[in-house]
mmCIF file of C-alpha atoms in Angstrom:
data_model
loop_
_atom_site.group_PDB
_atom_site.id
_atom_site.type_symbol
_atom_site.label_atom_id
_atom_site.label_comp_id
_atom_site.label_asym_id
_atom_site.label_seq_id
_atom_site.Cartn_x
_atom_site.Cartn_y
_atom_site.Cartn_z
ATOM 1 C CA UNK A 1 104.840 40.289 -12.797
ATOM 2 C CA UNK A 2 101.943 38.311 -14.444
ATOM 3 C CA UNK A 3 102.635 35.218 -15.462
ATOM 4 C CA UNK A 4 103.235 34.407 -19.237
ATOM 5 C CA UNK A 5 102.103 30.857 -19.609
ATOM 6 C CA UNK A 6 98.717 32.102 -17.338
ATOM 7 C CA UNK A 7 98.264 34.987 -19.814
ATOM 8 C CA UNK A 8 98.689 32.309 -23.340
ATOM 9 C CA UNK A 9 96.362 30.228 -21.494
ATOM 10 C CA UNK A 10 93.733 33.009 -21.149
ATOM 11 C CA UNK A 11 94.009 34.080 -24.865
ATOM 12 C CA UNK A 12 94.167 30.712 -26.115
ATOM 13 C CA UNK A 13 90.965 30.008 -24.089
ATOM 14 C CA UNK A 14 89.455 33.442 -25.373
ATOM 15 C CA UNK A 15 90.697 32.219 -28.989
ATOM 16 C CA UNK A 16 88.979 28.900 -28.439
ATOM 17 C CA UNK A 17 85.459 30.320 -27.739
ATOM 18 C CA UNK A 18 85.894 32.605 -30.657
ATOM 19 C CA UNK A 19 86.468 30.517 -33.371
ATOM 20 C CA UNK A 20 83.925 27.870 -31.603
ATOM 21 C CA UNK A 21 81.265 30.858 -32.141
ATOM 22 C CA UNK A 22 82.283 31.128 -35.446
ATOM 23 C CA UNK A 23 81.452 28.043 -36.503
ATOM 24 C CA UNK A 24 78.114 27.860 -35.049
ATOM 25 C CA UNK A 25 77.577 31.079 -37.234
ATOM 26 C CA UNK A 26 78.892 29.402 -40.534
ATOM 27 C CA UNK A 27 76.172 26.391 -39.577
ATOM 28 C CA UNK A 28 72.989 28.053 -38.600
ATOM 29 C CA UNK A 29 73.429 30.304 -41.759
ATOM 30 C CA UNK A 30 73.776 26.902 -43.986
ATOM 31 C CA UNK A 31 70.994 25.313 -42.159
ATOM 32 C CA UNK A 32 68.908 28.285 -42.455
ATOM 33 C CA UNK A 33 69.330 29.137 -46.294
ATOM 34 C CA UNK A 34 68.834 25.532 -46.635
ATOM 35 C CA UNK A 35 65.336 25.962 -44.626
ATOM 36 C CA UNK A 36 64.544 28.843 -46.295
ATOM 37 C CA UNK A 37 64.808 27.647 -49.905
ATOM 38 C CA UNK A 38 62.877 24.860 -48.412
ATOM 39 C CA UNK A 39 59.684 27.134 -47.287
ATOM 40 C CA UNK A 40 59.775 29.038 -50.537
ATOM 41 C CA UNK A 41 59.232 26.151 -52.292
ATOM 42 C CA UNK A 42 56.357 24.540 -50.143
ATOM 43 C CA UNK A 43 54.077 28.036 -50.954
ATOM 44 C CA UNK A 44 55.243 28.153 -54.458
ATOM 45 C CA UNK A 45 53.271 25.094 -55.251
ATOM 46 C CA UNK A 46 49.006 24.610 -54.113
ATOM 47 C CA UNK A 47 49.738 20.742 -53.667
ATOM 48 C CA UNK A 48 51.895 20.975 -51.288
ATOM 49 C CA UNK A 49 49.678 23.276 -48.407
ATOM 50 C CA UNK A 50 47.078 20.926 -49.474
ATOM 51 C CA UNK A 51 49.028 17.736 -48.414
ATOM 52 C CA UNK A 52 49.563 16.925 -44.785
ATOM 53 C CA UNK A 53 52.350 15.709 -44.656
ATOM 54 C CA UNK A 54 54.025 18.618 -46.608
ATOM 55 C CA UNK A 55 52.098 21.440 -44.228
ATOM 56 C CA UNK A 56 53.110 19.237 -40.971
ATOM 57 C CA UNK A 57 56.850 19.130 -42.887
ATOM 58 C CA UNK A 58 56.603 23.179 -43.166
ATOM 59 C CA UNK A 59 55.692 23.599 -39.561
ATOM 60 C CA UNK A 60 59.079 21.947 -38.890
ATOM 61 C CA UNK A 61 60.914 23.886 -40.792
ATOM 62 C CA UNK A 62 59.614 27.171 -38.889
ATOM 63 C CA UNK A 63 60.213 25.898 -35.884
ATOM 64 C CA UNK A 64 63.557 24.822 -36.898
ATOM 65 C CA UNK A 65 64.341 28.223 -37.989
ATOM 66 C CA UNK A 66 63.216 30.288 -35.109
ATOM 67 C CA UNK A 67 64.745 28.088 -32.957
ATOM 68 C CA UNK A 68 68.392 27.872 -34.726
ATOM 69 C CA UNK A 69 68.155 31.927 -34.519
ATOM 70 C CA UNK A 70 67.037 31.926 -30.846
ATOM 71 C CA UNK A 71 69.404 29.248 -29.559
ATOM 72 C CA UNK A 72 72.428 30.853 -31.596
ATOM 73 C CA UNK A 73 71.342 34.218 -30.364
ATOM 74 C CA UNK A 74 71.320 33.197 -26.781
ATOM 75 C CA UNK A 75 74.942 31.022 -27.429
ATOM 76 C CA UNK A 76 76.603 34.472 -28.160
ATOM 77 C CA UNK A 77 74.604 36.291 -25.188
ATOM 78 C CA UNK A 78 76.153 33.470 -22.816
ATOM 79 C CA UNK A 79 79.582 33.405 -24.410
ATOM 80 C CA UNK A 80 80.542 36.932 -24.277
ATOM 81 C CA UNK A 81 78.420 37.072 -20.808
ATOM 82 C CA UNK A 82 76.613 40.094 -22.469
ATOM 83 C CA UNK A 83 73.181 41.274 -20.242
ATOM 84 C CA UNK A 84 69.901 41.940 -21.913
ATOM 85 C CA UNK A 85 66.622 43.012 -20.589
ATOM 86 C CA UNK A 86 64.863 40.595 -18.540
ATOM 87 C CA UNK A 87 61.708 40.957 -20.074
ATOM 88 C CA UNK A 88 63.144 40.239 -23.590
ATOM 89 C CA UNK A 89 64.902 37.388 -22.276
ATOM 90 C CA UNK A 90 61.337 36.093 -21.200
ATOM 91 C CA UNK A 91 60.043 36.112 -24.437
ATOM 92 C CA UNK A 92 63.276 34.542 -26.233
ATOM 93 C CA UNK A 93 62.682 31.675 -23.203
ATOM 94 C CA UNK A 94 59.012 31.004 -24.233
ATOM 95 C CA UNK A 95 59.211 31.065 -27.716
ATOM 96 C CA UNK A 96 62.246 29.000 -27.908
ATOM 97 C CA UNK A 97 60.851 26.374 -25.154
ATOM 98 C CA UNK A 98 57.791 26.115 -27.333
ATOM 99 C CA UNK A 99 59.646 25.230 -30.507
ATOM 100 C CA UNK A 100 61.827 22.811 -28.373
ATOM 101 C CA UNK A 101 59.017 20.173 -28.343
ATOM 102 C CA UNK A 102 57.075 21.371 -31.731
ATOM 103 C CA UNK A 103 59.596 19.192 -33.594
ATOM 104 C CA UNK A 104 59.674 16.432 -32.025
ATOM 105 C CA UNK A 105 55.380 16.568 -31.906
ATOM 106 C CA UNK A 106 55.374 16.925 -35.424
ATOM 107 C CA UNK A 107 58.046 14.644 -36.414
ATOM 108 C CA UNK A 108 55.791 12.120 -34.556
ATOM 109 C CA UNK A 109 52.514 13.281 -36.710
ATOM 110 C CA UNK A 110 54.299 12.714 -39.804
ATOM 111 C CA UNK A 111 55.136 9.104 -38.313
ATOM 112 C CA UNK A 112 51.335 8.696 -37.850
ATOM 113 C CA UNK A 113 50.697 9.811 -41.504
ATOM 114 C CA UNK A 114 53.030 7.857 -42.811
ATOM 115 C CA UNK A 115 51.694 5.061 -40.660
ATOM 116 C CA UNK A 116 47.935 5.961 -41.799
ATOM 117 C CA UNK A 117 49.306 6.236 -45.625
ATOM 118 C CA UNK A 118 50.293 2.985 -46.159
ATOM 119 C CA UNK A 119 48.743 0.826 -43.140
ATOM 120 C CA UNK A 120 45.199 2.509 -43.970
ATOM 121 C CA UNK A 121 45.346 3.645 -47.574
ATOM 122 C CA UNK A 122 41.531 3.719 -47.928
ATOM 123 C CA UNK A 123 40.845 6.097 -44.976
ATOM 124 C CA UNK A 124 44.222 8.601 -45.398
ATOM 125 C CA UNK A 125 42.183 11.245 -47.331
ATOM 126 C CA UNK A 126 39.691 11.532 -44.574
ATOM 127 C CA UNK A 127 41.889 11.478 -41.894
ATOM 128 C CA UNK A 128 44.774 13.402 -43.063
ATOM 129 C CA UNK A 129 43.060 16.153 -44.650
ATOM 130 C CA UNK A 130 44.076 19.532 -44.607
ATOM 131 C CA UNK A 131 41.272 20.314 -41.420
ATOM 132 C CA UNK A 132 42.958 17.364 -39.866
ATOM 133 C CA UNK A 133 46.539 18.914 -40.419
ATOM 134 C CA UNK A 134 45.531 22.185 -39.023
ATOM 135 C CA UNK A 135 43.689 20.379 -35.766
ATOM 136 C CA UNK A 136 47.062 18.766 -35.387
ATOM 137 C CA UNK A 137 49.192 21.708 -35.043
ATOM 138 C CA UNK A 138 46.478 23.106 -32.985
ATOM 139 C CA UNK A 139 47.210 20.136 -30.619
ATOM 140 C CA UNK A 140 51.083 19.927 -31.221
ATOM 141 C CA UNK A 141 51.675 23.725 -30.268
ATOM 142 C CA UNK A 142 48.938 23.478 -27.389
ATOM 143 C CA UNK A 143 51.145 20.112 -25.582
ATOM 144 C CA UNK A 144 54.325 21.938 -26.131
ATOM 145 C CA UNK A 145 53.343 24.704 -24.589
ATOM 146 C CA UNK A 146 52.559 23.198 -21.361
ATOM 147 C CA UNK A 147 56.309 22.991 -19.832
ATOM 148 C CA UNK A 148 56.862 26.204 -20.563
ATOM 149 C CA UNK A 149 53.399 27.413 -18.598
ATOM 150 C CA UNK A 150 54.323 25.368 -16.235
ATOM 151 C CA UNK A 151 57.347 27.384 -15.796
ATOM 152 C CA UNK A 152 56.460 30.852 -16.015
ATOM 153 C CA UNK A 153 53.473 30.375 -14.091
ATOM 154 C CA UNK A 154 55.579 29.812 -10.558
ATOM 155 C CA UNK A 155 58.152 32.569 -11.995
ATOM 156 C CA UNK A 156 55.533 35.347 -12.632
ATOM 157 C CA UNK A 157 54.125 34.010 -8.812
ATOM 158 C CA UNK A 158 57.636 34.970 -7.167
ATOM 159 C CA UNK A 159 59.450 37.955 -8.660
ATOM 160 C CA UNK A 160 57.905 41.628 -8.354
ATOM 161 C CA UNK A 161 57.862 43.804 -11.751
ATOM 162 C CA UNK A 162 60.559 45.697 -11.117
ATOM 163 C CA UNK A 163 62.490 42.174 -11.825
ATOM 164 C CA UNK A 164 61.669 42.127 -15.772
ATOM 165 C CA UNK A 165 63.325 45.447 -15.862
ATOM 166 C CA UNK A 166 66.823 44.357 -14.818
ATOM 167 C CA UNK A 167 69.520 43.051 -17.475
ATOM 168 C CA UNK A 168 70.979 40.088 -16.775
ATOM 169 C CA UNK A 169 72.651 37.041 -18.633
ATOM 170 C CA UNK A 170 69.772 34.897 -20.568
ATOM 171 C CA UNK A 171 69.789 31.873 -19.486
ATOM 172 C CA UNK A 172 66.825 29.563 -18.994
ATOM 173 C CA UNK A 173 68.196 28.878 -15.562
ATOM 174 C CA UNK A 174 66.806 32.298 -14.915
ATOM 175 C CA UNK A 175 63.297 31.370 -14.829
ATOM 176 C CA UNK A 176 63.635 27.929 -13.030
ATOM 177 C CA UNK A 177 63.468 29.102 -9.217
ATOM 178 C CA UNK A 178 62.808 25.932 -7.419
ATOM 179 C CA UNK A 179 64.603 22.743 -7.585
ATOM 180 C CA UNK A 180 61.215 20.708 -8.399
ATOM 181 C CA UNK A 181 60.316 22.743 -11.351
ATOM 182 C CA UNK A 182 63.052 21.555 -13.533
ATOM 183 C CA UNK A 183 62.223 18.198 -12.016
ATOM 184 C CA UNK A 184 58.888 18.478 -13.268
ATOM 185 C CA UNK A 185 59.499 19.695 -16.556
ATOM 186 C CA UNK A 186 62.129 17.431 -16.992
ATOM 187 C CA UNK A 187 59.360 14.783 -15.803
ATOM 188 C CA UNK A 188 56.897 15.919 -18.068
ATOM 189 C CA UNK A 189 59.693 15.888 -20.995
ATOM 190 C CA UNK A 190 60.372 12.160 -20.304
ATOM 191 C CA UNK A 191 57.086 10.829 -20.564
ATOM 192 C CA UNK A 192 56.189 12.667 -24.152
ATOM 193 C CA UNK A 193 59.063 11.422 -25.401
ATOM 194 C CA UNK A 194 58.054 8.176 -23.674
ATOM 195 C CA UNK A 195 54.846 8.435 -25.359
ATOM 196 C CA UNK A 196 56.528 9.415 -28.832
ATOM 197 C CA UNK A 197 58.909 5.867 -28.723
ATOM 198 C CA UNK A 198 55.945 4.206 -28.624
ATOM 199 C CA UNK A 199 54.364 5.631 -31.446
ATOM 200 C CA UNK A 200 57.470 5.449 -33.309
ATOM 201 C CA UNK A 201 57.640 1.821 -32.625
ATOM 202 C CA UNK A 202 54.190 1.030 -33.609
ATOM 203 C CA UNK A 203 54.665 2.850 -36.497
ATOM 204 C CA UNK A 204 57.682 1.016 -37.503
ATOM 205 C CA UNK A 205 56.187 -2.336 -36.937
ATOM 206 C CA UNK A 206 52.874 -1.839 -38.713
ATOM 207 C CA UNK A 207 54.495 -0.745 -41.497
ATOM 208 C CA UNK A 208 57.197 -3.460 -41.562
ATOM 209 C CA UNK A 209 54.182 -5.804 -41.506
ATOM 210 C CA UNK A 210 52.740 -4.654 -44.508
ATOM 211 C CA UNK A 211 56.401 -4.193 -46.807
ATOM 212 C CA UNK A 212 56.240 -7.888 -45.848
ATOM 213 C CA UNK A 213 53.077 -8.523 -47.764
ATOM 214 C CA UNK A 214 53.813 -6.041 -50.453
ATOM 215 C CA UNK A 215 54.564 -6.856 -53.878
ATOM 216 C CA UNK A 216 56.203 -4.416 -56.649
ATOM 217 C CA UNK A 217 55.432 -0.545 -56.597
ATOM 218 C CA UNK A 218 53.276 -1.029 -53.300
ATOM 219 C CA UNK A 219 56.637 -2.846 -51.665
ATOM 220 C CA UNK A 220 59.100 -0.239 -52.748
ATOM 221 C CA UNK A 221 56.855 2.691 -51.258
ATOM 222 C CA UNK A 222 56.313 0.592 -48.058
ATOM 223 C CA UNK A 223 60.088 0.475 -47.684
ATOM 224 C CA UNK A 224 60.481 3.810 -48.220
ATOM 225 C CA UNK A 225 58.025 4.472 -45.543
ATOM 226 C CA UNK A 226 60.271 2.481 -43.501
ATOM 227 C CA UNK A 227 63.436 4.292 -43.960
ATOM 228 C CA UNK A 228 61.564 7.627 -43.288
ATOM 229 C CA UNK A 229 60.400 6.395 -39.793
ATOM 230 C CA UNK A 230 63.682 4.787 -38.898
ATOM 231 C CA UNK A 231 64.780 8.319 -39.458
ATOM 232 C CA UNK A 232 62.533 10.372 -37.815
ATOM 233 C CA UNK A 233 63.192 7.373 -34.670
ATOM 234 C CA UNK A 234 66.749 9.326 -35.012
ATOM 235 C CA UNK A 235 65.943 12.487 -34.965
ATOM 236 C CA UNK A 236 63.696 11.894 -31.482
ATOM 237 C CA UNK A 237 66.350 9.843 -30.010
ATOM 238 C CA UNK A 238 69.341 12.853 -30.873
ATOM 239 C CA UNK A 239 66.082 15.450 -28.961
ATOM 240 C CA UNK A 240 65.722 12.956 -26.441
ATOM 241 C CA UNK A 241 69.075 13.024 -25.732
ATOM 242 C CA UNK A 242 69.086 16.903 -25.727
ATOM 243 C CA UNK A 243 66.966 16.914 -22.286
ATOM 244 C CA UNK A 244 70.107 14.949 -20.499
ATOM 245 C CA UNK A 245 72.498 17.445 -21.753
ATOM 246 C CA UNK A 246 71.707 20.145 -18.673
ATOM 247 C CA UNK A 247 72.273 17.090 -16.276
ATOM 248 C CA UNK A 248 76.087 16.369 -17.700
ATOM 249 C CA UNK A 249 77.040 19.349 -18.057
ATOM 250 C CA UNK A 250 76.158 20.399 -14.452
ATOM 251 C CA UNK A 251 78.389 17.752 -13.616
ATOM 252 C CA UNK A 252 80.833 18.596 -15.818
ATOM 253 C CA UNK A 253 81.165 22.150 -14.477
ATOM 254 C CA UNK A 254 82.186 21.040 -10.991
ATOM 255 C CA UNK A 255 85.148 19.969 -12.310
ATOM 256 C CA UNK A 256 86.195 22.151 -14.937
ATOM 257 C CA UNK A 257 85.075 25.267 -16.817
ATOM 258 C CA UNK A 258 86.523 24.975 -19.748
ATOM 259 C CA UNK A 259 85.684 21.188 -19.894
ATOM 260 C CA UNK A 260 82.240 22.657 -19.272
ATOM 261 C CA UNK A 261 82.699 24.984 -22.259
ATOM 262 C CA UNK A 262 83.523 22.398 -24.602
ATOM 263 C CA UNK A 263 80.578 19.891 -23.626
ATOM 264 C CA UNK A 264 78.463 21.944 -23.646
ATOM 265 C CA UNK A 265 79.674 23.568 -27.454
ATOM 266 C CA UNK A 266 79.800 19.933 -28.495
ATOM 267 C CA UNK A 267 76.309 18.867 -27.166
ATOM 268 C CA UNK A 268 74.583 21.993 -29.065
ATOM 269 C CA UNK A 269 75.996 21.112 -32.167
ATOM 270 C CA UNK A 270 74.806 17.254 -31.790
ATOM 271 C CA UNK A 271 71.844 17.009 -29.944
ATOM 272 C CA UNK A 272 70.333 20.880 -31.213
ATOM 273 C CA UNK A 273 71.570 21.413 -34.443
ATOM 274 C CA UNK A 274 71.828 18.144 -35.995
ATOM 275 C CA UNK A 275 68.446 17.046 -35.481
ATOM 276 C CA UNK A 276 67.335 20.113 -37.042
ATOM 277 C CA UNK A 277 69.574 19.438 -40.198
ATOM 278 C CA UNK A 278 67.550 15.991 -41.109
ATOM 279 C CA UNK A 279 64.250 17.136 -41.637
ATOM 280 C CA UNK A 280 65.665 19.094 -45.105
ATOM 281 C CA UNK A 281 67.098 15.545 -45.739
ATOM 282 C CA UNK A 282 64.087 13.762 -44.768
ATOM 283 C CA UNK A 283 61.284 15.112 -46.727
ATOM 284 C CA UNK A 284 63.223 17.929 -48.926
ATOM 285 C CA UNK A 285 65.718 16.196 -50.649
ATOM 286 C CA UNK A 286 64.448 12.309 -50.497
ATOM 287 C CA UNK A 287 60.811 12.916 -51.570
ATOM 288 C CA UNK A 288 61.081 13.127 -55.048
ATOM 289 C CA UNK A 289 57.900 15.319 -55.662
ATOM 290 C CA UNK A 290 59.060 17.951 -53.301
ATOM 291 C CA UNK A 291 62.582 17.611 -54.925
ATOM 292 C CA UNK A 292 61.782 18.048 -58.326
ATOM 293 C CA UNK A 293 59.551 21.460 -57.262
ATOM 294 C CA UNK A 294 62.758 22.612 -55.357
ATOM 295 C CA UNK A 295 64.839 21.685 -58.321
ATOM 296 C CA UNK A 296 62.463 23.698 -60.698
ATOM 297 C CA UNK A 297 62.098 26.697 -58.821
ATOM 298 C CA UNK A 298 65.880 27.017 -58.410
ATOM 299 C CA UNK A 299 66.361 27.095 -62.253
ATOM 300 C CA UNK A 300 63.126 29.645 -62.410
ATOM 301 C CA UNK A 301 65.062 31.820 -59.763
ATOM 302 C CA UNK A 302 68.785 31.295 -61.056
ATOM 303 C CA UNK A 303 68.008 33.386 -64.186
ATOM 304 C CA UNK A 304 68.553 31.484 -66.709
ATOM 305 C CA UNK A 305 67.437 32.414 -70.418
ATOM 306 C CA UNK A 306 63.812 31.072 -71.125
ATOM 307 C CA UNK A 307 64.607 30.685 -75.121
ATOM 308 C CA UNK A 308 67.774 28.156 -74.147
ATOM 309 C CA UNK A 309 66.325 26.479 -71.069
ATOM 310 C CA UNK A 310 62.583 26.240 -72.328
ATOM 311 C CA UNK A 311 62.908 22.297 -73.091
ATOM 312 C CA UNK A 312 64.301 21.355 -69.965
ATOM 313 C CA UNK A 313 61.465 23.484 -67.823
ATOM 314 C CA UNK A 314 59.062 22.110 -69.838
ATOM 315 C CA UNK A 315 60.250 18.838 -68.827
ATOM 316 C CA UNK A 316 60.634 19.955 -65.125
ATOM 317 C CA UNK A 317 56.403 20.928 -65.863
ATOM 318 C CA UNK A 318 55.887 17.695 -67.078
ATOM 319 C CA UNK A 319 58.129 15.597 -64.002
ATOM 320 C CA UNK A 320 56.420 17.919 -61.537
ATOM 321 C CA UNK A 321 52.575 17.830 -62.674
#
């Protein structure tokens, strides 16, 4: 006879990873409506894909969305152990590796533009023009492509073709097939984030300088530039934190599955989606030009009657311009 209290532990475990998924569903959807609205705004208006700090903030919010979809696509794969194409997988892996680091790259260009903005106010429209901003993505995509290259290059080396034609379980463990590659990649992830503290830190310190010498308008804006660095400091210490995860939770699951389960629910929800939830915050709903643009377009898009609303959108107009 099967044991009862064996067979309420199994469902309550099965219950447990069901209503876990469905929160991560409720989330991403948030988070993505919120990132969508976000995007829709930034091409509604010429300023902003003229402004660099607004097309590096866009960049993030692409990345951001492809890789909530990704990552919550390959959650329910690896939940409900379901197999997909090998091949398929492959992509999923590269594209989502890529926009692993493209945050964090571009959180730490907006530092620099912040840093350039107010520590170099005379030389910002030269250097953070909108050929500059391009170069920089150029640069941002091209660095966080190089784990993943890494990578693939010693997978594509080992397995024969008729590999990428199997289904299996998606995992990224899939593609690491020597010890010393994640080793190296977790090497390589160390020092840019190494390299991205320091920035930070600079950053933070120049600018502090200057809100110290500041008087009036120019001291408020300084300190504003302050609390947006201190922020994006967060958001790279909650990625950096990210590339430890794989490390616990290996430990973890030599002692317990379900342990392992929950760690590793809880550590996607901190270190993967929350970082990924500030930069809305951050330059969406704390810079007022880009609020007041969101906050106009909403009302243009809501439906409301143009004879009854016409004051307040020409005083939206007026806020905006």
């Amino acid at each position: 006879m099967v044991d009862n209290s064996s067979f309420i532990g199994v469902e309550s475990s099965r219950q447990q990873l069901n209503d876990q998924v469905i929160i991560v569903q409720v989330l991403v959807g948030v988070f993505l409506c919120i990132n969508t609205m976000l995007i829709i705004t930034f091409f509604m208006k010429d300023t902003f894909y003229r402004t660099m700090r607004y097309i590096l903030f866009a960049v993030t919010l692409l990345s951001d969305c492809l890789i909530l979809i990704l990552t919550d696509l390959l959650l329910i794969l690896s939940y409900f152990r379901l197999s997909i194409q090998v091949s398929l997988c492959l992509i999923m892996f590269a594209v989502s590796s890529v926009c692993n680091f493209v945050t964090p790259f571009t959180l730490t260009a907006m530092t620099l533009e912040r840093y350039v903005a107010i520590c170099m106010p005379l030389r910002h429209g030269d250097l953070c023009s909108t050929r500059s901003a391009l170069q920089c993505i150029l640069i941002i995509h091209g660095l966080s492509s190089v784990p993943c290259i890494l990578i693939l290059s010693v997978f594509f080396a080992s397995v024969s073709l008729s590999f990428f034609t199997q289904y299996r379980v998606c995992s990224v463990e899939m593609f690491i097939l020597r010890s010393w590659q994640g080793h190296l990649r977790s090497a390589i992830s160390q020092f840019y984030f190494l390299i991205m503290c320091i920035i930070i830190v600079f950053s933070y310190i120049q600018i502090m300088k200057v809100a110290k010498a500041a008087s009036g308008e120019n001291k408020k804006s300084t300190h504003k530039g302050l609390r947006t660095v201190a922020l994006h400091a967060f958001q790279l210490l909650l990625c950096l934190i990210q590339l430890w995860c794989p490390f616990i939770e290996d430990a973890v699951l030599q002692i317990n599955f379900m342990l392992y389960v929950n760690v590793r629910y809880f550590n996607y929800i901190m270190f993967s989606l929350t970082p990924r939830c500030l930069s809305p915050l951050i330059y969406g709903l704390r810079d007022d030009t880009f609020f007041l643009a969101l906050r106009y377009h909403r009302v243009q898009l809501s439906g409301f009657s143009p004879v009854h609303k016409s004051g307040f959108r020409r005083q939206m107009v007026s806020l905006i311009l």
